[in-house]
């Protein structure tokens, strides 16, 4: 009798879980939108790269679109005309009145004559020929540091020039004994004032700085309307209305992979942190596509089987990659697996006027042509 009761309870629990799973699917995937893919190949010169991490795009008045990308080897901005498949270069000086520090980790194109560049706490505004028209140090909250970078293992945090407010938005990190604090800063170029406020996740996500190996910080992106952030360790998504300060939480669960990373607490060495990165999912930043009015998020699954005898990059780029699309209200409208062993997993993506651009470059793809910049653009409205 006791055995029957236990089985009955299990059956009720199982039925309940099934119903919850169905409800989740109904809520998240009831308005699936078809996804189109546009492939683009651009022949490159000996100064260009075959993929980039720091990119920005700008659609011209003549309806042509340009892809701007920082070239770390030549310290220049490589400018690709996506429509007629040509490339040109904007050389950056390192010294003098037009000097821009190397190791650029942020790029934001307002228009062809207003290109914002971030490097080592400094923000530069350059024109179309690389001349610096404005520059200043971004202020830092006391005891903290600025985090503007794209790091495949840690997080992606961008900066954003808000044209209507004439201000710069960015993330600042303040480590402390109990818990690392993350603050969104808004620096007014006009008044020189700095406003900041703390962002938080749930109780697990707030331990990201200590309990999850390399995955230590939130991903942060911006639009004219929202501050958007999420954590590499979790499928949750948060967005804050810039005007009202209202915070919203989105259950951005994947239907293909796990939605939470296992913990790796300190102390740990590099090998353990690399193993943890390979054996877990990783959620990248949420990026807004203005023309489509949708949001894109990429994430990687765990590897099939870890081997300490294989190279890290070989194992990392063998992971399966997934693309999630959310509508303007942050409802999931599509999620699908992309072609494996094809794309750049080291932050090689960005938004174009058509949709999400991902560079084709993977260590396991032996057919890659080194003389061509290859990319796929995924879009809902081709």
Coordinates of C-alpha atoms in Angstrom, one line a residue:
X1 CA 0.0 0.0 0.0
X2 CA 2.8 2.3 0.9
X3 CA 4.5 1.5 -2.4
X4 CA 1.3 2.3 -4.4
X5 CA 1.0 5.6 -2.6
X6 CA 4.6 6.6 -3.4
X7 CA 4.0 5.6 -7.1
X8 CA 0.8 7.6 -7.1
X9 CA 2.6 10.7 -5.8
X10 CA 5.4 10.2 -8.4
X11 CA 2.8 10.0 -11.2
X12 CA 1.1 13.2 -10.0
X13 CA 4.5 15.0 -9.9
X14 CA 5.5 13.6 -13.3
X15 CA 2.2 14.7 -14.9
X16 CA 2.6 18.2 -13.3
X17 CA 6.1 18.5 -14.6
X18 CA 4.9 17.5 -18.1
X19 CA 2.2 20.1 -18.0
X20 CA 4.7 22.8 -16.9
X21 CA 7.0 21.8 -19.8
X22 CA 4.1 22.0 -22.2
X23 CA 3.0 25.4 -20.8
X24 CA 6.6 26.7 -21.1
X25 CA 6.7 25.6 -24.7
X26 CA 3.4 27.2 -25.4
X27 CA 4.4 30.5 -23.8
X28 CA 7.9 30.8 -25.3
X29 CA 7.5 29.3 -28.8
X30 CA 3.9 29.9 -29.9
X31 CA 4.8 32.6 -32.4
X32 CA 7.8 31.0 -34.2
X33 CA 9.2 33.2 -36.9
X34 CA 11.2 31.8 -39.8
X35 CA 14.9 32.5 -39.9
X36 CA 16.6 33.3 -43.2
X37 CA 20.4 33.1 -43.8
X38 CA 22.3 35.4 -46.2
X39 CA 25.9 34.4 -47.0
X40 CA 28.4 37.1 -47.9
X41 CA 32.0 36.7 -49.1
X42 CA 34.4 39.6 -49.5
X43 CA 37.9 39.2 -51.0
X44 CA 40.4 40.8 -48.6
X45 CA 43.8 42.4 -49.0
X46 CA 46.9 41.5 -47.0
X47 CA 46.1 44.1 -44.3
X48 CA 42.7 42.6 -43.4
X49 CA 41.7 39.8 -41.1
X50 CA 39.4 36.9 -41.6
X51 CA 37.3 37.6 -38.5
X52 CA 36.9 40.4 -35.9
X53 CA 35.7 40.7 -32.4
X54 CA 35.0 44.5 -32.2
X55 CA 32.7 45.6 -35.0
X56 CA 30.0 48.2 -35.6
X57 CA 27.9 48.9 -38.7
X58 CA 26.3 52.0 -40.3
X59 CA 23.7 52.1 -43.1
X60 CA 24.4 54.9 -45.5
X61 CA 21.8 57.2 -47.0
X62 CA 22.4 55.5 -50.4
X63 CA 21.1 52.3 -48.7
X64 CA 24.6 50.8 -48.7
X65 CA 25.9 49.4 -45.5
X66 CA 29.4 49.5 -44.0
X67 CA 31.0 47.2 -41.5
X68 CA 33.6 48.8 -39.3
X69 CA 36.0 46.4 -37.5
X70 CA 39.0 47.0 -35.3
X71 CA 42.2 45.4 -36.7
X72 CA 44.4 44.6 -33.7
X73 CA 47.5 43.8 -36.0
X74 CA 47.6 47.1 -37.9
X75 CA 45.9 49.3 -35.3
X76 CA 43.3 50.5 -37.8
X77 CA 39.6 50.4 -38.5
X78 CA 38.9 48.2 -41.5
X79 CA 35.8 49.4 -43.4
X80 CA 33.9 46.8 -45.5
X81 CA 31.2 47.8 -47.9
X82 CA 28.8 44.8 -47.5
X83 CA 26.9 45.6 -50.7
X84 CA 29.7 46.0 -53.3
X85 CA 32.2 43.8 -51.3
X86 CA 35.1 46.2 -51.0
X87 CA 37.4 47.1 -48.2
X88 CA 39.3 50.2 -47.1
X89 CA 41.2 51.2 -44.0
X90 CA 41.2 54.0 -41.5
X91 CA 44.7 54.2 -40.0
X92 CA 45.0 55.2 -36.3
X93 CA 47.9 57.1 -34.9
X94 CA 49.4 56.0 -31.6
X95 CA 51.0 59.3 -30.6
X96 CA 50.3 63.0 -30.9
X97 CA 47.0 64.9 -31.0
X98 CA 45.4 62.2 -33.0
X99 CA 46.9 59.3 -31.0
X100 CA 44.6 56.4 -30.0
X101 CA 45.9 53.9 -27.5
X102 CA 46.2 50.3 -28.7
X103 CA 44.3 47.4 -27.3
X104 CA 40.9 48.9 -28.3
X105 CA 38.1 47.0 -26.7
X106 CA 35.0 49.0 -27.8
X107 CA 33.7 50.4 -31.1
X108 CA 30.5 52.3 -31.8
X109 CA 29.8 54.1 -35.1
X110 CA 27.2 56.9 -34.9
X111 CA 27.9 58.0 -38.5
X112 CA 30.9 57.9 -40.9
X113 CA 32.3 61.1 -39.3
X114 CA 31.6 60.1 -35.7
X115 CA 33.3 56.9 -34.7
X116 CA 33.6 56.2 -31.0
X117 CA 36.5 54.1 -29.8
X118 CA 37.3 52.9 -26.3
X119 CA 40.7 51.9 -25.1
X120 CA 42.1 51.6 -21.5
X121 CA 39.7 54.0 -19.8
X122 CA 39.9 56.5 -22.7
X123 CA 37.1 57.3 -25.1
X124 CA 38.0 58.8 -28.5
X125 CA 35.8 60.3 -31.2
X126 CA 37.4 60.1 -34.6
X127 CA 36.3 61.2 -38.1
X128 CA 36.2 59.3 -41.3
X129 CA 40.0 59.7 -41.9
X130 CA 41.1 58.8 -38.3
X131 CA 41.5 62.3 -36.9
X132 CA 40.6 62.6 -33.2
X133 CA 37.9 65.3 -32.8
X134 CA 37.3 64.7 -29.1
X135 CA 38.7 62.5 -26.3
X136 CA 38.3 62.1 -22.6
X137 CA 38.8 59.7 -19.7
X138 CA 35.6 58.0 -18.6
X139 CA 35.0 58.5 -14.9
X140 CA 35.2 55.5 -12.6
X141 CA 33.3 54.9 -9.4
X142 CA 35.5 54.9 -6.3
X143 CA 37.2 51.5 -5.8
X144 CA 36.1 50.2 -9.1
X145 CA 37.2 49.7 -12.7
X146 CA 35.6 50.0 -16.1
X147 CA 34.6 46.8 -17.9
X148 CA 34.2 47.3 -21.6
X149 CA 35.4 44.2 -23.4
X150 CA 34.4 41.1 -25.3
X151 CA 35.8 38.0 -23.7
X152 CA 34.5 34.6 -24.8
X153 CA 35.1 32.9 -21.5
X154 CA 34.2 35.7 -19.1
X155 CA 31.5 38.1 -20.5
X156 CA 30.7 40.7 -23.1
X157 CA 30.2 44.3 -21.9
X158 CA 29.8 47.1 -24.5
X159 CA 29.6 50.8 -24.3
X160 CA 26.9 52.9 -26.0
X161 CA 26.6 56.4 -27.2
X162 CA 23.0 57.6 -26.6
X163 CA 22.4 60.4 -29.2
X164 CA 19.3 61.9 -27.6
X165 CA 20.9 62.1 -24.2
X166 CA 24.4 62.9 -25.5
X167 CA 25.8 60.5 -22.9
X168 CA 27.9 57.3 -22.7
X169 CA 26.6 54.2 -21.0
X170 CA 29.0 51.5 -19.7
X171 CA 29.6 49.0 -16.9
X172 CA 31.8 49.5 -13.9
X173 CA 32.9 46.7 -11.5
X174 CA 33.6 47.2 -7.8
X175 CA 35.1 44.1 -6.1
X176 CA 34.5 43.8 -2.4
X177 CA 34.9 41.1 0.3
X178 CA 31.3 39.9 0.3
X179 CA 30.2 40.3 -3.3
X180 CA 31.4 42.0 -6.5
X181 CA 29.2 44.9 -7.4
X182 CA 28.2 45.8 -11.0
X183 CA 27.1 49.4 -11.7
X184 CA 25.7 50.9 -14.9
X185 CA 27.3 54.3 -15.4
X186 CA 25.9 57.1 -17.5
X187 CA 28.4 59.9 -18.2
X188 CA 27.0 63.1 -19.6
X189 CA 29.3 64.6 -22.2
X190 CA 27.5 68.0 -22.0
X191 CA 27.5 68.4 -18.2
X192 CA 30.4 66.1 -17.2
X193 CA 28.1 64.5 -14.6
X194 CA 28.2 60.8 -13.7
X195 CA 25.1 58.8 -12.7
X196 CA 25.3 55.1 -11.7
X197 CA 23.2 52.4 -10.2
X198 CA 23.8 48.8 -9.3
X199 CA 22.4 45.8 -11.3
X200 CA 21.8 42.4 -9.8
X201 CA 20.8 39.0 -10.8
X202 CA 19.2 36.2 -8.7
X203 CA 20.9 34.6 -5.7
X204 CA 22.9 32.2 -7.9
X205 CA 23.9 34.8 -10.5
X206 CA 25.1 37.2 -7.8
X207 CA 27.9 34.6 -7.1
X208 CA 29.2 34.8 -10.6
X209 CA 32.4 36.6 -9.5
X210 CA 33.6 33.7 -7.3
X211 CA 31.6 30.5 -7.9
X212 CA 31.7 29.8 -11.7
X213 CA 35.3 29.7 -13.0
X214 CA 36.0 32.1 -15.9
X215 CA 32.3 33.1 -16.1
X216 CA 32.7 36.0 -13.7
X217 CA 30.7 39.0 -14.9
X218 CA 27.4 39.9 -16.6
X219 CA 27.0 40.6 -20.3
X220 CA 25.7 44.1 -20.8
X221 CA 24.4 45.8 -24.0
X222 CA 22.3 49.0 -24.6
X223 CA 19.6 50.5 -26.8
X224 CA 18.1 54.0 -26.8
X225 CA 15.4 52.6 -24.5
X226 CA 16.9 49.8 -22.5
X227 CA 19.9 48.5 -20.5
X228 CA 20.0 44.8 -21.2
X229 CA 22.0 42.3 -19.2
X230 CA 22.3 38.6 -18.6
X231 CA 24.9 36.2 -17.1
X232 CA 26.9 33.6 -19.0
X233 CA 25.9 31.1 -16.3
X234 CA 22.2 31.4 -16.8
X235 CA 19.5 31.7 -19.4
X236 CA 17.7 34.6 -17.5
X237 CA 17.6 38.0 -19.2
X238 CA 17.1 41.3 -17.5
X239 CA 16.2 44.7 -19.0
X240 CA 15.9 48.1 -17.4
X241 CA 13.9 51.1 -18.9
X242 CA 16.4 54.0 -19.1
X243 CA 13.7 56.6 -18.4
X244 CA 11.7 55.0 -15.6
X245 CA 14.4 52.7 -14.1
X246 CA 11.9 49.8 -14.1
X247 CA 13.5 46.4 -14.2
X248 CA 12.0 43.3 -15.9
X249 CA 13.1 39.7 -15.8
X250 CA 12.7 37.3 -18.7
X251 CA 12.9 33.5 -18.5
X252 CA 15.0 33.0 -21.6
X253 CA 15.2 29.2 -21.3
X254 CA 16.7 27.2 -24.1
X255 CA 14.7 24.1 -25.2
X256 CA 17.9 22.4 -26.4
X257 CA 20.4 22.7 -23.6
X258 CA 20.8 23.1 -19.9
X259 CA 19.9 26.6 -18.6
X260 CA 22.3 26.8 -15.6
X261 CA 26.0 26.2 -15.2
X262 CA 27.5 24.0 -12.5
X263 CA 29.6 25.7 -9.9
X264 CA 33.3 25.9 -9.7
X265 CA 34.4 27.5 -6.4
X266 CA 37.8 29.0 -5.5
X267 CA 40.5 27.9 -5.3
X268 CA 41.0 26.5 -8.8
X269 CA 43.8 26.5 -11.4
X270 CA 43.7 27.4 -15.1
X271 CA 43.2 23.8 -16.2
X272 CA 40.1 23.3 -13.9
X273 CA 38.7 26.7 -15.1
X274 CA 39.2 25.6 -18.8
X275 CA 37.6 22.2 -18.1
X276 CA 34.6 24.0 -16.4
X277 CA 34.2 26.3 -19.4
X278 CA 34.2 23.3 -21.8
X279 CA 31.9 21.1 -19.8
X280 CA 29.2 23.8 -19.4
X281 CA 26.8 25.9 -21.4
X282 CA 27.7 29.6 -22.0
X283 CA 25.2 32.3 -22.8
X284 CA 26.4 35.3 -24.7
X285 CA 25.1 38.9 -24.7
X286 CA 21.6 39.9 -26.0
X287 CA 21.9 42.2 -29.0
X288 CA 19.2 44.4 -30.5
X289 CA 18.4 44.6 -34.2
X290 CA 16.7 48.0 -34.8
X291 CA 15.4 47.4 -38.2
X292 CA 13.8 44.1 -37.3
X293 CA 12.9 45.2 -33.8
X294 CA 14.0 41.9 -32.4
X295 CA 16.8 40.7 -30.1
X296 CA 19.4 37.9 -30.7
X297 CA 21.2 35.7 -28.3
X298 CA 23.8 33.1 -29.1
X299 CA 24.8 30.4 -26.6
X300 CA 27.1 27.3 -26.6
X301 CA 26.3 23.9 -25.3
X302 CA 28.8 21.8 -23.3
X303 CA 31.2 19.6 -25.2
X304 CA 30.3 15.9 -25.8
X305 CA 33.3 14.6 -23.9
X306 CA 36.3 16.4 -22.3
X307 CA 39.8 15.3 -22.8
X308 CA 42.8 16.7 -21.1
X309 CA 45.0 15.5 -24.0
X310 CA 43.3 17.6 -26.6
X311 CA 44.0 21.3 -27.3
X312 CA 41.5 23.7 -25.7
X313 CA 40.6 25.5 -28.9
X314 CA 39.9 22.3 -30.7
X315 CA 37.5 21.2 -28.0
X316 CA 35.9 24.7 -27.5
X317 CA 35.1 25.1 -31.2
X318 CA 33.6 21.6 -31.4
X319 CA 30.7 22.8 -29.2
X320 CA 27.2 23.1 -30.6
X321 CA 26.0 26.7 -31.1
X322 CA 22.4 27.9 -30.8
X323 CA 20.6 31.1 -31.8
X324 CA 17.6 32.5 -29.9
X325 CA 15.4 35.3 -31.2
X326 CA 13.2 37.4 -29.0
X327 CA 10.5 39.9 -30.2
X328 CA 10.2 43.5 -29.1
X329 CA 8.6 42.4 -25.8
X330 CA 11.3 39.9 -25.1
X331 CA 9.2 36.8 -25.9
X332 CA 11.1 34.0 -27.6
X333 CA 9.9 33.5 -31.2
X334 CA 12.6 31.2 -32.5
X335 CA 15.5 29.1 -31.3
X336 CA 17.6 26.8 -33.5
X337 CA 20.9 25.1 -33.7
X338 CA 23.3 26.6 -36.2
X339 CA 25.8 24.7 -38.3
X340 CA 28.5 23.1 -36.1
X341 CA 32.2 23.6 -36.5
X342 CA 31.6 26.6 -38.8
X343 CA 31.5 29.9 -36.9
X344 CA 33.8 32.0 -34.9
X345 CA 33.1 31.4 -31.2
X346 CA 35.4 34.1 -30.0
X347 CA 32.9 37.0 -30.0
X348 CA 33.0 37.1 -33.8
X349 CA 29.5 38.6 -34.4
X350 CA 27.4 41.8 -34.4
X351 CA 24.3 43.5 -35.8
X352 CA 23.8 44.7 -39.4
X353 CA 20.8 46.4 -40.8
X354 CA 19.5 43.0 -42.0
X355 CA 20.1 41.0 -38.9
X356 CA 22.8 39.1 -36.9
X357 CA 26.2 38.8 -38.6
X358 CA 28.5 35.9 -37.6
X359 CA 31.9 35.4 -39.1
X360 CA 32.7 32.0 -40.6
X361 CA 35.9 30.9 -39.1
X362 CA 36.4 27.7 -37.1
X363 CA 39.6 25.8 -36.3
X364 CA 37.9 22.6 -37.2
X365 CA 36.8 23.9 -40.7
X366 CA 39.7 22.9 -43.0
X367 CA 38.0 24.4 -46.1
X368 CA 38.2 28.0 -44.9
X369 CA 39.8 30.3 -47.5
X370 CA 42.3 32.7 -45.9
X371 CA 41.8 35.3 -48.6
X372 CA 38.1 35.8 -48.1
X373 CA 36.1 37.4 -45.2
X374 CA 33.2 35.0 -45.0
X375 CA 30.0 35.7 -42.9
X376 CA 26.4 34.6 -42.6
X377 CA 23.7 37.1 -41.7
X378 CA 20.7 35.6 -39.9
X379 CA 17.5 37.6 -40.2
X380 CA 13.7 37.5 -39.8
X381 CA 13.0 40.1 -42.6
X382 CA 15.4 39.5 -45.5

